[in-house]
Short mmCIF file of C-alpha atoms in Angstrom, two decimals:
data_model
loop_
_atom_site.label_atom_id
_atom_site.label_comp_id
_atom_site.label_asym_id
_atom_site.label_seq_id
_atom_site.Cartn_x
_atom_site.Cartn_y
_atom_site.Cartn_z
CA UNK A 19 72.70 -40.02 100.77
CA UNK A 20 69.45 -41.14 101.50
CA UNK A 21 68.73 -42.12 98.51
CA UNK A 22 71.11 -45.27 98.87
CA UNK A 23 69.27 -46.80 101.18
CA UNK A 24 65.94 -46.47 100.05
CA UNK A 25 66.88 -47.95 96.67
CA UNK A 26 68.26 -51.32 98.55
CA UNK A 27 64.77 -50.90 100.30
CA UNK A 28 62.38 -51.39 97.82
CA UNK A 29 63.64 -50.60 94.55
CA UNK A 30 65.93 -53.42 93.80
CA UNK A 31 64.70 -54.84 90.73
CA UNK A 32 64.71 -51.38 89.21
CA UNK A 33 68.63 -51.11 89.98
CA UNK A 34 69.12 -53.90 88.59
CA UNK A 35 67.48 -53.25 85.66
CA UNK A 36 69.34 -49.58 85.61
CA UNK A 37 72.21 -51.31 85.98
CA UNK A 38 72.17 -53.47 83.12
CA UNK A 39 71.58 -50.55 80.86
CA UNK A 40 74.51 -48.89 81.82
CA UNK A 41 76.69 -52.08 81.17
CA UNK A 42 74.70 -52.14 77.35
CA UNK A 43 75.91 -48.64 77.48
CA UNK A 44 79.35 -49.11 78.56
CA UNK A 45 79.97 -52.29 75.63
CA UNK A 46 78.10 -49.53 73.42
CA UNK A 47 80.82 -46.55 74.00
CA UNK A 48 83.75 -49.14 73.90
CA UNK A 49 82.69 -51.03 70.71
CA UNK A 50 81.72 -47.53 68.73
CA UNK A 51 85.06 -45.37 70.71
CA UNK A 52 87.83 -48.71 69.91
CA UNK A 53 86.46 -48.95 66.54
CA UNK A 54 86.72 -44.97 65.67
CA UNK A 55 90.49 -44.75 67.60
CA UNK A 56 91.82 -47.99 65.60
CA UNK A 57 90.36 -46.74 62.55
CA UNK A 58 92.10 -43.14 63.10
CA UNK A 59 95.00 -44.30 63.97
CA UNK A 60 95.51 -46.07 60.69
CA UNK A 61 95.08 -43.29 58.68
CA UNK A 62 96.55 -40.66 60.99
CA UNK A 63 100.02 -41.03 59.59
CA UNK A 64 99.14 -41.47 55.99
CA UNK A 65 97.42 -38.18 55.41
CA UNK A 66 98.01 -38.43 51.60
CA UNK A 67 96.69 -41.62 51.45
CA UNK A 68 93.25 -40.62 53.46
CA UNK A 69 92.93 -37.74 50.90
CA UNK A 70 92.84 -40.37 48.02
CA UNK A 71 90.30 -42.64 50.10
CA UNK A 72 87.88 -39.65 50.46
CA UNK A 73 88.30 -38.41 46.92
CA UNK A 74 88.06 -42.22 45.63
CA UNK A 75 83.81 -41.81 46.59
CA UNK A 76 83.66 -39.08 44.39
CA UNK A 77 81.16 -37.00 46.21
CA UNK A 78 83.20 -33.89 46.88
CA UNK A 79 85.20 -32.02 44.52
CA UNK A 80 89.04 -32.70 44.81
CA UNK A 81 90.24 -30.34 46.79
CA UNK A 82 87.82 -30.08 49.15
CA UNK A 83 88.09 -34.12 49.22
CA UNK A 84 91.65 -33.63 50.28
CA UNK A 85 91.00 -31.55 53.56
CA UNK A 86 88.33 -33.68 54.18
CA UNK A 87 90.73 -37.04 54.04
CA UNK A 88 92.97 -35.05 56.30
CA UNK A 89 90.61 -33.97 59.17
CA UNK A 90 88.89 -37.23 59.49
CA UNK A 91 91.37 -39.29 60.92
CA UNK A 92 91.75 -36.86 63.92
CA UNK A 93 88.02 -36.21 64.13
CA UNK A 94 87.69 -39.77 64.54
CA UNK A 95 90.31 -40.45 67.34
CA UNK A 96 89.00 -37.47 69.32
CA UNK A 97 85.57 -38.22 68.94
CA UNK A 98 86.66 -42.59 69.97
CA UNK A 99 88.40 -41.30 72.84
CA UNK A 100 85.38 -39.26 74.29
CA UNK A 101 83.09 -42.85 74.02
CA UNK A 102 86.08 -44.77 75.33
CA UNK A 103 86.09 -42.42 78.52
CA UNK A 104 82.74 -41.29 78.90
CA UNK A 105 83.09 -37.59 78.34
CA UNK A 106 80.44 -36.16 76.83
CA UNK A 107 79.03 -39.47 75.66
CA UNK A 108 75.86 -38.34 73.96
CA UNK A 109 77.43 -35.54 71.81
CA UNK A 110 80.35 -37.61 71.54
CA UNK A 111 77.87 -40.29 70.15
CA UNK A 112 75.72 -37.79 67.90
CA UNK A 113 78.69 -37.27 65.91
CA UNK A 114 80.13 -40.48 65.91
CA UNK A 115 76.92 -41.37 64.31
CA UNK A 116 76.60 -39.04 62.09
CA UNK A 117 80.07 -40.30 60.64
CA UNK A 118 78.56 -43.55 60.35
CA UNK A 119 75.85 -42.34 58.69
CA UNK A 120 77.82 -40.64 55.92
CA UNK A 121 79.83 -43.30 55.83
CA UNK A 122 77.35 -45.68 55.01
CA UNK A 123 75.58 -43.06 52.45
CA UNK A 124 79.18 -42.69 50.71
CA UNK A 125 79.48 -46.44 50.74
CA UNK A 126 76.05 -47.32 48.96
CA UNK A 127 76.41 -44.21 46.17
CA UNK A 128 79.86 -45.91 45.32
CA UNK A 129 78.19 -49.38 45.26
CA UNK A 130 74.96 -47.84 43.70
CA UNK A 131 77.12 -45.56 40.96
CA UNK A 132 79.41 -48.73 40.03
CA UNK A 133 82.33 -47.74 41.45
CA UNK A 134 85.09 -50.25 42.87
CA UNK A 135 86.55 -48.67 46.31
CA UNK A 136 87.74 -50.27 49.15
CA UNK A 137 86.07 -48.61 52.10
CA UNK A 138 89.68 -46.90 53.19
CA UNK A 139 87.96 -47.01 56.92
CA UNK A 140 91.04 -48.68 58.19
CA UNK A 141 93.62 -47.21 55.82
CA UNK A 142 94.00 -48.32 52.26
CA UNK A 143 90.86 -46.92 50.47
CA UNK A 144 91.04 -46.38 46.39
CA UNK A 145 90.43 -48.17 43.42
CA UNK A 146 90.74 -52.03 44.35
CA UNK A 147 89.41 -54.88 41.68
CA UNK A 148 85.48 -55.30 41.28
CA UNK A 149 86.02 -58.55 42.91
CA UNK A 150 87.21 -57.09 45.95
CA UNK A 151 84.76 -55.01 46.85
CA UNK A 152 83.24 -55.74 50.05
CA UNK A 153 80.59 -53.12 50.36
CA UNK A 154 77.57 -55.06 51.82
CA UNK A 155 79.86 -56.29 54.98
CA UNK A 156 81.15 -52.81 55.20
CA UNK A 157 77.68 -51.37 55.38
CA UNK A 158 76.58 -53.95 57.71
CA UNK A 159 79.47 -53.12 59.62
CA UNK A 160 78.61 -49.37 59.97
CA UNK A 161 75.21 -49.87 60.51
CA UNK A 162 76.29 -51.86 63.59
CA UNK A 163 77.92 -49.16 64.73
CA UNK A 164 75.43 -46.64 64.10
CA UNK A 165 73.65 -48.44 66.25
CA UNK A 166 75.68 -48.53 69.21
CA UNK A 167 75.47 -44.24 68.59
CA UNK A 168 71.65 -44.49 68.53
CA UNK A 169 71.55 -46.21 71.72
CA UNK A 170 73.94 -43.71 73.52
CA UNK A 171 72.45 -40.46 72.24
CA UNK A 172 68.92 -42.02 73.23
CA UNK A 173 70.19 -43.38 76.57
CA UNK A 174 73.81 -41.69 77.63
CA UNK A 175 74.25 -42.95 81.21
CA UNK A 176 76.71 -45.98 81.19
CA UNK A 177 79.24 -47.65 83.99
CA UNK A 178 82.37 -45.94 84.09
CA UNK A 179 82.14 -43.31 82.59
CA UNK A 180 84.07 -39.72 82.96
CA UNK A 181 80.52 -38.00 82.73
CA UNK A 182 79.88 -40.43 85.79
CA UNK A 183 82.58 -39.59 87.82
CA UNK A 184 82.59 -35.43 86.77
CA UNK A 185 79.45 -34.84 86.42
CA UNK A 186 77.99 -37.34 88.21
CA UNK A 187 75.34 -38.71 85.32
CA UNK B 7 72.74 -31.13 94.25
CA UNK B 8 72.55 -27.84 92.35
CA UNK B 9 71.57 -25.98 94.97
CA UNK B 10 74.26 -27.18 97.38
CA UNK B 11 77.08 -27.04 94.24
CA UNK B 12 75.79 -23.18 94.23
CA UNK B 13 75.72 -22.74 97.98
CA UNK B 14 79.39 -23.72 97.83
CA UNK B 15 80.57 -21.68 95.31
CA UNK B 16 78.72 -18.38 97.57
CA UNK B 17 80.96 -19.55 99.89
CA UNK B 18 84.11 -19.02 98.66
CA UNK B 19 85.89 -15.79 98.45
CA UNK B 20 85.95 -13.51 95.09
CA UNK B 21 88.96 -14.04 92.97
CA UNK B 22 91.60 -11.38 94.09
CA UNK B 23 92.19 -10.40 90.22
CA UNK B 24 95.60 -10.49 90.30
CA UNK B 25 95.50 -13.29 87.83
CA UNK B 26 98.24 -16.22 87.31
CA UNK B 27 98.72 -17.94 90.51
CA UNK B 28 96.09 -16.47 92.84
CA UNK B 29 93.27 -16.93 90.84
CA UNK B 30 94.33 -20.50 90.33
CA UNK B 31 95.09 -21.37 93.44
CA UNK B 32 90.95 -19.67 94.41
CA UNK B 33 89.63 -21.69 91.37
CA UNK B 34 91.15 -25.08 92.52
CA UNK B 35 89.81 -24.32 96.03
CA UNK B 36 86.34 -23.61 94.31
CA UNK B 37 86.36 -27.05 92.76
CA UNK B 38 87.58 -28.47 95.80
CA UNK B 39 84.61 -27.05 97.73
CA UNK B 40 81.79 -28.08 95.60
CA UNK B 41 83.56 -31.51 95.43
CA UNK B 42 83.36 -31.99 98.76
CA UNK B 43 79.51 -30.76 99.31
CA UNK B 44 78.03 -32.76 96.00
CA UNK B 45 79.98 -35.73 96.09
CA UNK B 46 82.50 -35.90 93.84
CA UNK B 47 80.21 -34.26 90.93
CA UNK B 48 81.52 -30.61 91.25
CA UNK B 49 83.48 -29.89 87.83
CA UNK B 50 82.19 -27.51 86.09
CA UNK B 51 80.99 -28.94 82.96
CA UNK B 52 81.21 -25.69 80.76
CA UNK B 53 84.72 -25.53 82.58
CA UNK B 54 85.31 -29.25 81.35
CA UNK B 55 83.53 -28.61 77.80
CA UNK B 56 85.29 -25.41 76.59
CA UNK B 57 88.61 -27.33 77.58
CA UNK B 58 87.59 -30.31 75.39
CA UNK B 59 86.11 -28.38 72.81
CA UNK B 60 89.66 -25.95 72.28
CA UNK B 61 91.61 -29.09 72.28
CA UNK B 62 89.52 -30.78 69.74
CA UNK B 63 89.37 -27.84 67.41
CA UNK B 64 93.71 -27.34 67.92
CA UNK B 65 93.81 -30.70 66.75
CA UNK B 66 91.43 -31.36 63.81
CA UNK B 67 92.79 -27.81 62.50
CA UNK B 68 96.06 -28.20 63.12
CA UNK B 69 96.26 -31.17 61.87
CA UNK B 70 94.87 -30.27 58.46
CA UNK B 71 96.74 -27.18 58.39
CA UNK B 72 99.99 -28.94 59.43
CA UNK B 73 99.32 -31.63 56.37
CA UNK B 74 98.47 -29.21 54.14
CA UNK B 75 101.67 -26.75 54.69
CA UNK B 76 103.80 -30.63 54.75
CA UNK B 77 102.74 -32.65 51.81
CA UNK B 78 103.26 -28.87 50.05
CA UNK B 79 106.73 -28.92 51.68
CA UNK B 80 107.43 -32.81 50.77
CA UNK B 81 107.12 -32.19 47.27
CA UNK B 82 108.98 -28.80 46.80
CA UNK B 83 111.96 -30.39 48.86
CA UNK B 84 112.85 -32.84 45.84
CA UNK B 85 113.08 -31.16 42.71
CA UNK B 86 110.92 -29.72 40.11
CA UNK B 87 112.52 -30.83 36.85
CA UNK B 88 110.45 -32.01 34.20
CA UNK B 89 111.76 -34.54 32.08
CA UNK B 90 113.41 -34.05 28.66
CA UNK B 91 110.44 -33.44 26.38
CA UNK B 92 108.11 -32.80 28.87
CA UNK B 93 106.31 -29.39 28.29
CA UNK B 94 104.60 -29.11 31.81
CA UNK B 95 104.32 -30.61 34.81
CA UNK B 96 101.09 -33.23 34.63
CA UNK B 97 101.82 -34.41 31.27
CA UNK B 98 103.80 -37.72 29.93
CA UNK B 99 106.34 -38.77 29.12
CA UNK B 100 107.84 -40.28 26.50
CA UNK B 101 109.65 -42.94 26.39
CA UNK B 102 110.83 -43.29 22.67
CA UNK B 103 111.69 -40.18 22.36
CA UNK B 104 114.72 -41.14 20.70
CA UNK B 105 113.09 -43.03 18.31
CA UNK B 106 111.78 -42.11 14.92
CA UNK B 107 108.47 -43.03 14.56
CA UNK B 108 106.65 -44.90 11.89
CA UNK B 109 104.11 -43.16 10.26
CA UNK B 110 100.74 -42.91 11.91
CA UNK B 111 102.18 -44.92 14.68
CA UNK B 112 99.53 -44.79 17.20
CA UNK B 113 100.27 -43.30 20.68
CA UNK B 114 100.36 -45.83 23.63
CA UNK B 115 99.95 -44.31 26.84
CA UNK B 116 100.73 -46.07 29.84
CA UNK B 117 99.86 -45.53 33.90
CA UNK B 118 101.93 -48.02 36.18
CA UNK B 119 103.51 -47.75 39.83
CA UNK B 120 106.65 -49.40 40.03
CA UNK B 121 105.06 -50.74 43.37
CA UNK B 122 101.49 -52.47 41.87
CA UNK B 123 101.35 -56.21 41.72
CA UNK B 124 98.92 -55.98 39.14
CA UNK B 125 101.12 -53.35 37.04
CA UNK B 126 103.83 -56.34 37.30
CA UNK B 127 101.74 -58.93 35.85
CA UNK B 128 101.72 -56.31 32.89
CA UNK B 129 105.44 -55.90 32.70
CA UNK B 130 105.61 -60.06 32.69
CA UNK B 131 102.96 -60.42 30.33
CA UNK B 132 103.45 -57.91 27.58
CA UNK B 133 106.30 -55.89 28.70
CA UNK B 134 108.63 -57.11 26.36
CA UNK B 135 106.33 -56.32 23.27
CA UNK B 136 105.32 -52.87 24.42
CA UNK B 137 109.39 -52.49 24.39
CA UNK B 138 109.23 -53.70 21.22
CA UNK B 139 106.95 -51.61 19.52
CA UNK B 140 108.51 -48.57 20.81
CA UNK B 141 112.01 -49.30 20.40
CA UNK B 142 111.40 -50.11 16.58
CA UNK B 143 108.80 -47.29 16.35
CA UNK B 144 105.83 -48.96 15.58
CA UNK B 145 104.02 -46.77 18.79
CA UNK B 146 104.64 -43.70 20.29
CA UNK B 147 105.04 -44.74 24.36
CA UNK B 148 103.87 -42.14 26.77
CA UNK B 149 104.69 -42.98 30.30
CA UNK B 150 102.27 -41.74 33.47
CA UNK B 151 104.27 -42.84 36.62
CA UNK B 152 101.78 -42.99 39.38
CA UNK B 153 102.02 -43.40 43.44
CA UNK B 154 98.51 -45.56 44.00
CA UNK B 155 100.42 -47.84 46.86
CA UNK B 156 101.93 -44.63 47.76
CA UNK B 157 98.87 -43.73 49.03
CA UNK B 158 97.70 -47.07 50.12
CA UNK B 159 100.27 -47.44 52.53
CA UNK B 160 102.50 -44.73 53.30
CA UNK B 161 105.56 -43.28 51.82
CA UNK B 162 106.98 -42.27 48.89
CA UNK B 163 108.68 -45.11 47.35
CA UNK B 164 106.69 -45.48 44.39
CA UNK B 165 107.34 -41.51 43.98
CA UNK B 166 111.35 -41.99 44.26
CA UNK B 167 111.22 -45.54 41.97
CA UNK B 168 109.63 -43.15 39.26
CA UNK B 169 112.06 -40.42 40.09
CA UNK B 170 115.32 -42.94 39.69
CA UNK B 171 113.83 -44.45 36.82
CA UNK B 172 113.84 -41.13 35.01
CA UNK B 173 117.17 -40.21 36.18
CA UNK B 174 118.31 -43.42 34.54
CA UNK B 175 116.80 -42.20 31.11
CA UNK B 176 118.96 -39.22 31.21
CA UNK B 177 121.76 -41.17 30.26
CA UNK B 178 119.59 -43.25 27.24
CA UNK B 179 116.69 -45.12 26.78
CA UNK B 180 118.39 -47.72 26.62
CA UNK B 181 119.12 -47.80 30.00
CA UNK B 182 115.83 -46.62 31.09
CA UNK B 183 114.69 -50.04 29.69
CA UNK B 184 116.52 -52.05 31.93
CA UNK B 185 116.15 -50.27 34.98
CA UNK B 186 112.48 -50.53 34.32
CA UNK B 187 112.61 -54.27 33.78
CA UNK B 188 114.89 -54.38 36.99
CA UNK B 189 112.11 -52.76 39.04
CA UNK B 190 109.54 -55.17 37.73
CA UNK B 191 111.52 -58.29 38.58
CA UNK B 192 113.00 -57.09 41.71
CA UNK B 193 109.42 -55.67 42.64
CA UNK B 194 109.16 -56.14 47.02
CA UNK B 195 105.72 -57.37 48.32
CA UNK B 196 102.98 -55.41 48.21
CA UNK B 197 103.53 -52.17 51.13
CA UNK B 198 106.93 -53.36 51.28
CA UNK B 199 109.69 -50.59 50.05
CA UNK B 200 112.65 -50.85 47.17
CA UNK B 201 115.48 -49.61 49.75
CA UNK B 202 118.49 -47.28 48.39
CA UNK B 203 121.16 -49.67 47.98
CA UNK B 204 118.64 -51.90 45.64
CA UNK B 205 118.08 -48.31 43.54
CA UNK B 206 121.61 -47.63 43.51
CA UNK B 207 122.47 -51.83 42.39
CA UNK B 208 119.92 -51.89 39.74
CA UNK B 209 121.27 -48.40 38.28
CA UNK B 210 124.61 -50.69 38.18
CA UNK B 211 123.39 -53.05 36.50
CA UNK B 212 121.21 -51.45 34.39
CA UNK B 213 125.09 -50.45 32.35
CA UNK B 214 125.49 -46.86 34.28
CA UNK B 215 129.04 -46.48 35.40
CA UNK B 216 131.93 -43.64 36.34
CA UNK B 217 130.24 -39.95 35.81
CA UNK B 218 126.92 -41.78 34.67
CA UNK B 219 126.45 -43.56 37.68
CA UNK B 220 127.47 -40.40 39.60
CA UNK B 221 125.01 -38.24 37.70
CA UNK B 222 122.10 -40.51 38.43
CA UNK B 223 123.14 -40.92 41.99
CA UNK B 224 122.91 -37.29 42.58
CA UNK B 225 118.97 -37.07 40.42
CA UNK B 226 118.09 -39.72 43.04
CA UNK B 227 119.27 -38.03 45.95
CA UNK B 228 117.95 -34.87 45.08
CA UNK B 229 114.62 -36.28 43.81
CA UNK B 230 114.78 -34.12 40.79
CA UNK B 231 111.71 -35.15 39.43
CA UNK B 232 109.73 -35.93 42.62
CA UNK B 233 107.46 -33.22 41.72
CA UNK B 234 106.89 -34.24 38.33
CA UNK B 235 105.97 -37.35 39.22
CA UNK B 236 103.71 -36.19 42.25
CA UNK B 237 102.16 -33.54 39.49
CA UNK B 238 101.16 -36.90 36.76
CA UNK B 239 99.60 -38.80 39.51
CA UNK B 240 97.45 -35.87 40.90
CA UNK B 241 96.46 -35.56 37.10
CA UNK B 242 95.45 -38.67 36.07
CA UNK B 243 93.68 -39.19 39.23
CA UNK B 244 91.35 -35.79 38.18
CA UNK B 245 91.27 -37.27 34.83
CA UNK B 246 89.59 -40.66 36.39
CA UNK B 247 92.54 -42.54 35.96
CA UNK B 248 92.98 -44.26 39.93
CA UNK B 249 94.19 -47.57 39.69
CA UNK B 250 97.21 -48.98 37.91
CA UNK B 251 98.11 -50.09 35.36
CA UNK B 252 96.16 -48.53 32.78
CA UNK B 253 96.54 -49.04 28.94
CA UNK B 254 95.50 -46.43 26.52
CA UNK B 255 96.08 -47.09 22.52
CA UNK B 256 95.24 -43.80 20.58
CA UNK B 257 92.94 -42.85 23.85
CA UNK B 258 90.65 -46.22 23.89
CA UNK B 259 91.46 -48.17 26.97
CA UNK B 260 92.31 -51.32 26.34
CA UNK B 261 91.36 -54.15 28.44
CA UNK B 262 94.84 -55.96 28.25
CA UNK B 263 93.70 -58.52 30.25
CA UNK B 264 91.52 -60.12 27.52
CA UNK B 265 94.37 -60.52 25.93
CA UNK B 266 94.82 -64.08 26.34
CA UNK B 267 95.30 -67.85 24.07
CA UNK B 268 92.80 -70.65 24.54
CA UNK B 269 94.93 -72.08 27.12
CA UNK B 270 94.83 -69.09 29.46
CA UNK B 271 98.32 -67.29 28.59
CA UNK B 272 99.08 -64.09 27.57
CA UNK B 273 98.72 -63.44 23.69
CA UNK B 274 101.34 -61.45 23.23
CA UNK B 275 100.84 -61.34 19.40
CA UNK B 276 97.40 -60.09 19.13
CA UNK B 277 98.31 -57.64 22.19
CA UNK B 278 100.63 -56.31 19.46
CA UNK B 279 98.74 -56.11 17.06
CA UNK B 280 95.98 -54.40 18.77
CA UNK B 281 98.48 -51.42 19.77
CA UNK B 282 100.40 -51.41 16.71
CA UNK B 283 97.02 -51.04 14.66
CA UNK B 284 95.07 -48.77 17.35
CA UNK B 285 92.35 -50.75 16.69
CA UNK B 286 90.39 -52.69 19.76
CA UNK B 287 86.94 -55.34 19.30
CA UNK B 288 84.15 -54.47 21.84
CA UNK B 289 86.09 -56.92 24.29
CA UNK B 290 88.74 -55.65 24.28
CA UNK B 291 87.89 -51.72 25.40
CA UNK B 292 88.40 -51.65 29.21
CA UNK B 293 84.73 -51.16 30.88
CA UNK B 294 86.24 -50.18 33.75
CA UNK B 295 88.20 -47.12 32.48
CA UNK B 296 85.13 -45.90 30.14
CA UNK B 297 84.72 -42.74 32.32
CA UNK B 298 88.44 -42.15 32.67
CA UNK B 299 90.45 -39.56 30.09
CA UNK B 300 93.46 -40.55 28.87
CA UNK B 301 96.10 -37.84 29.08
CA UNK B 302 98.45 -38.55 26.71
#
């Protein structure tokens, strides 16, 4: 209770400066937690179809590709809605960038290896034309990302969040 | 803040250990209490965490366990024919079955989805000499049906246009042909679906009528050979085959697409030629298929 007033006393620039870290983190949780629930919720209902994305990088062997396409959607939208509300944020955040991560690893060996695969981070995902490719914006993309992670597992605090209002953080 | 949350939770009297209700009703007034003392900050975060964590783990392995057990279920709901000369499920089939072959006639294999765009531009180009060829014997046509925009965006229309389409070859390959070229030129935009009453018309106009038309109904309804169809797209995607279409001639994949006059049509002739012979140049061997293993 104290400490209220003392930090409109003398420690206003400070606050401010606090304050506008927590926004950065607050634009980081939405941009990373939107990104992972849109991208979830495009594949949610098309479990078949996210099998076929994961198996199109050709890292895992088929059948373990298949559970993997399966679980990722939901893995995604669980760990987007954790950064959209603030729960948890920096172990939501390590694992939502250690998705990115692998996503961007997957990405280059398919580049790297020849291979011509749509991303399937929104849906789709396969075998698409060489032309079509689009793996430097997609890694680009992910590496933004990534970065909003980094920030949040480095520096957690952020306006509005659940872990705020719970846990007071 | 810690100290004060723990001061507040001395406070409060020892769960009764009835269970249910009571202990509840003392666990709400716990939270309530350390609420009120630390401002607003008294959850219990292990509380909070376990919940989250049990949730998480319902859904990510339900989920996979509730896919698994369904697209299992999806396929063993239609049937499990296999298609007359088919010897197992994953394998082609032939088209020209009823066709006696020429000798050394090479084999043609082909992987299309009723569905692809590109798969049409095929049909349009050289679909009418790959008929041909098989129809007078000059190749032996094996037929992969694949589901690629299946899986690209939902569904299984792809699946059932396969499964019709083989239903319609029960009654002759002759009709088979038709249907086929009805699919092509009646293809919807790409992620859009062929509907029933479109399966149903181009069976109709394909020549099926009275018991024919009756007998094919019911092989679409059922989806007799939804599983066969399923089983040759899971295989030629192991076998590196995961875009359509894909032409094989005596297992060299050919890069049809070369295929083409000065002026930038399709050369129909030498596309012919190529299949009839079995023999490709360097151009025209599909790079992007050199990994891939033709089934046929």
């Amino acid at each position: 209770m104290t400490a209220a007033t003392q930090t409109s006393a003398d420690a206003g620039p400070s606050r401010r400066k606090e304050l506008t870290l927590d926004v950065v983190g607050l634009l980081a949780r939405l941009t990373l937690g939107i990104v992972l629930v849109v991208a979830g919720w495009l594949k949610v209902g098309n479990p078949a179809g996210a099998a076929r994305a994961v198996q199109g990088y050709r890292i895992m062997p088929y059948d373990v590709a298949t559970y993997v396409g399966y679980a990722l959607p939901i893995v995604e939208i669980v760990v987007g809605l954790l950064l959209i509300t603030g729960l948890f944020t920096r172990f939501a955040a390590l694992i939502g960038g250690l998705l990115m991560v692998a996503f961007i690893i997957g990405i280059s060996q398919a580049w790297a290896r020849g291979l011509h695969i749509d991303c399937g981070c929104f849906g789709g995902g396969g075998e698409v034309a060489a032309s079509a490719t689009r793996y430097p914006q997609e890694i680009a993309r992910d590496t933004g990302l990534a970065v909003c992670a980094a920030w949040l597992v480095w520096r957690p605090q952020s306006l509005a969040s659940l872990d705020r209002v719970l846990f007071g953080r | 803040m810690a100290k004060s949350k723990t001061k507040a939770r001395a406070q409060q009297p020892r769960p009764q250990g009835k269970g249910g209700a009571s202990s509840q009703q003392s666990r709400q007034a716990k939270i309530d209490a350390a609420r009120k003392s630390s401002g607003g900050t008294g959850v219990n975060k292990i509380v909070v965490g376990s919940i989250v964590a049990v949730v998480a783990i319902v859904a990510i392995v339900g989920g996979v366990i509730f896919n698994s057990i369904h697209q299992k279920n999806q396929v063993s709901q239609g049937g499990k024919a296999l298609p007359a000369g088919v010897s197992a499920m994953g394998k082609g089939w032939q088209a020209n079955q009823d066709v006696k072959l020429v000798a050394g006639a090479p084999t043609v294999a082909i992987y299309e989805d009723f569905r692809c765009p590109i798969c049409k531009q095929l049909e349009s180009a050289f679909g009418e000499s790959i008929q041909q060829l098989a129809t007078e014997g000059k190749v032996k046509l094996v037929y992969f049906f694949k589901t690629v925009i299946d899986s690209n965006y939902g569904g299984d229309n792809s699946q059932q246009a396969a499964n019709n389409a083989l239903c319609v070859a029960e009654a002759g390959s002759q009709y088979f042909w038709k249907y086929h070229n009805l699919l092509y030129t009646n293809q919807p935009d790409e992620g859009s679906t062929f509907t029933n009453a479109q399966f149903t018309q181009f069976a109709k106009q394909a020549g099926l009528s009275g018991t024919a038309l009756d007998t094919w109904q019911k092989c679409a309804d059922a989806g007799k050979y939804m599983n066969y169809v399923k089983s040759t797209d899971d295989a030629s995607y192991k076998a590196g085959i995961t875009g359509t279409p894909a032409v094989f001639v005596n297992h060299k994949p050919v890069n049809w697409q070369a295929f083409s006059t000065s002026a930038g049509q399709p050369d129909a002739a030498a596309f012919s030629k190529a299949l009839e012979t079995g023999t490709l140049s360097q151009s025209q061997i599909s790079t992007d298929l050199k990994n891939a293993k033709d089934l046929s």
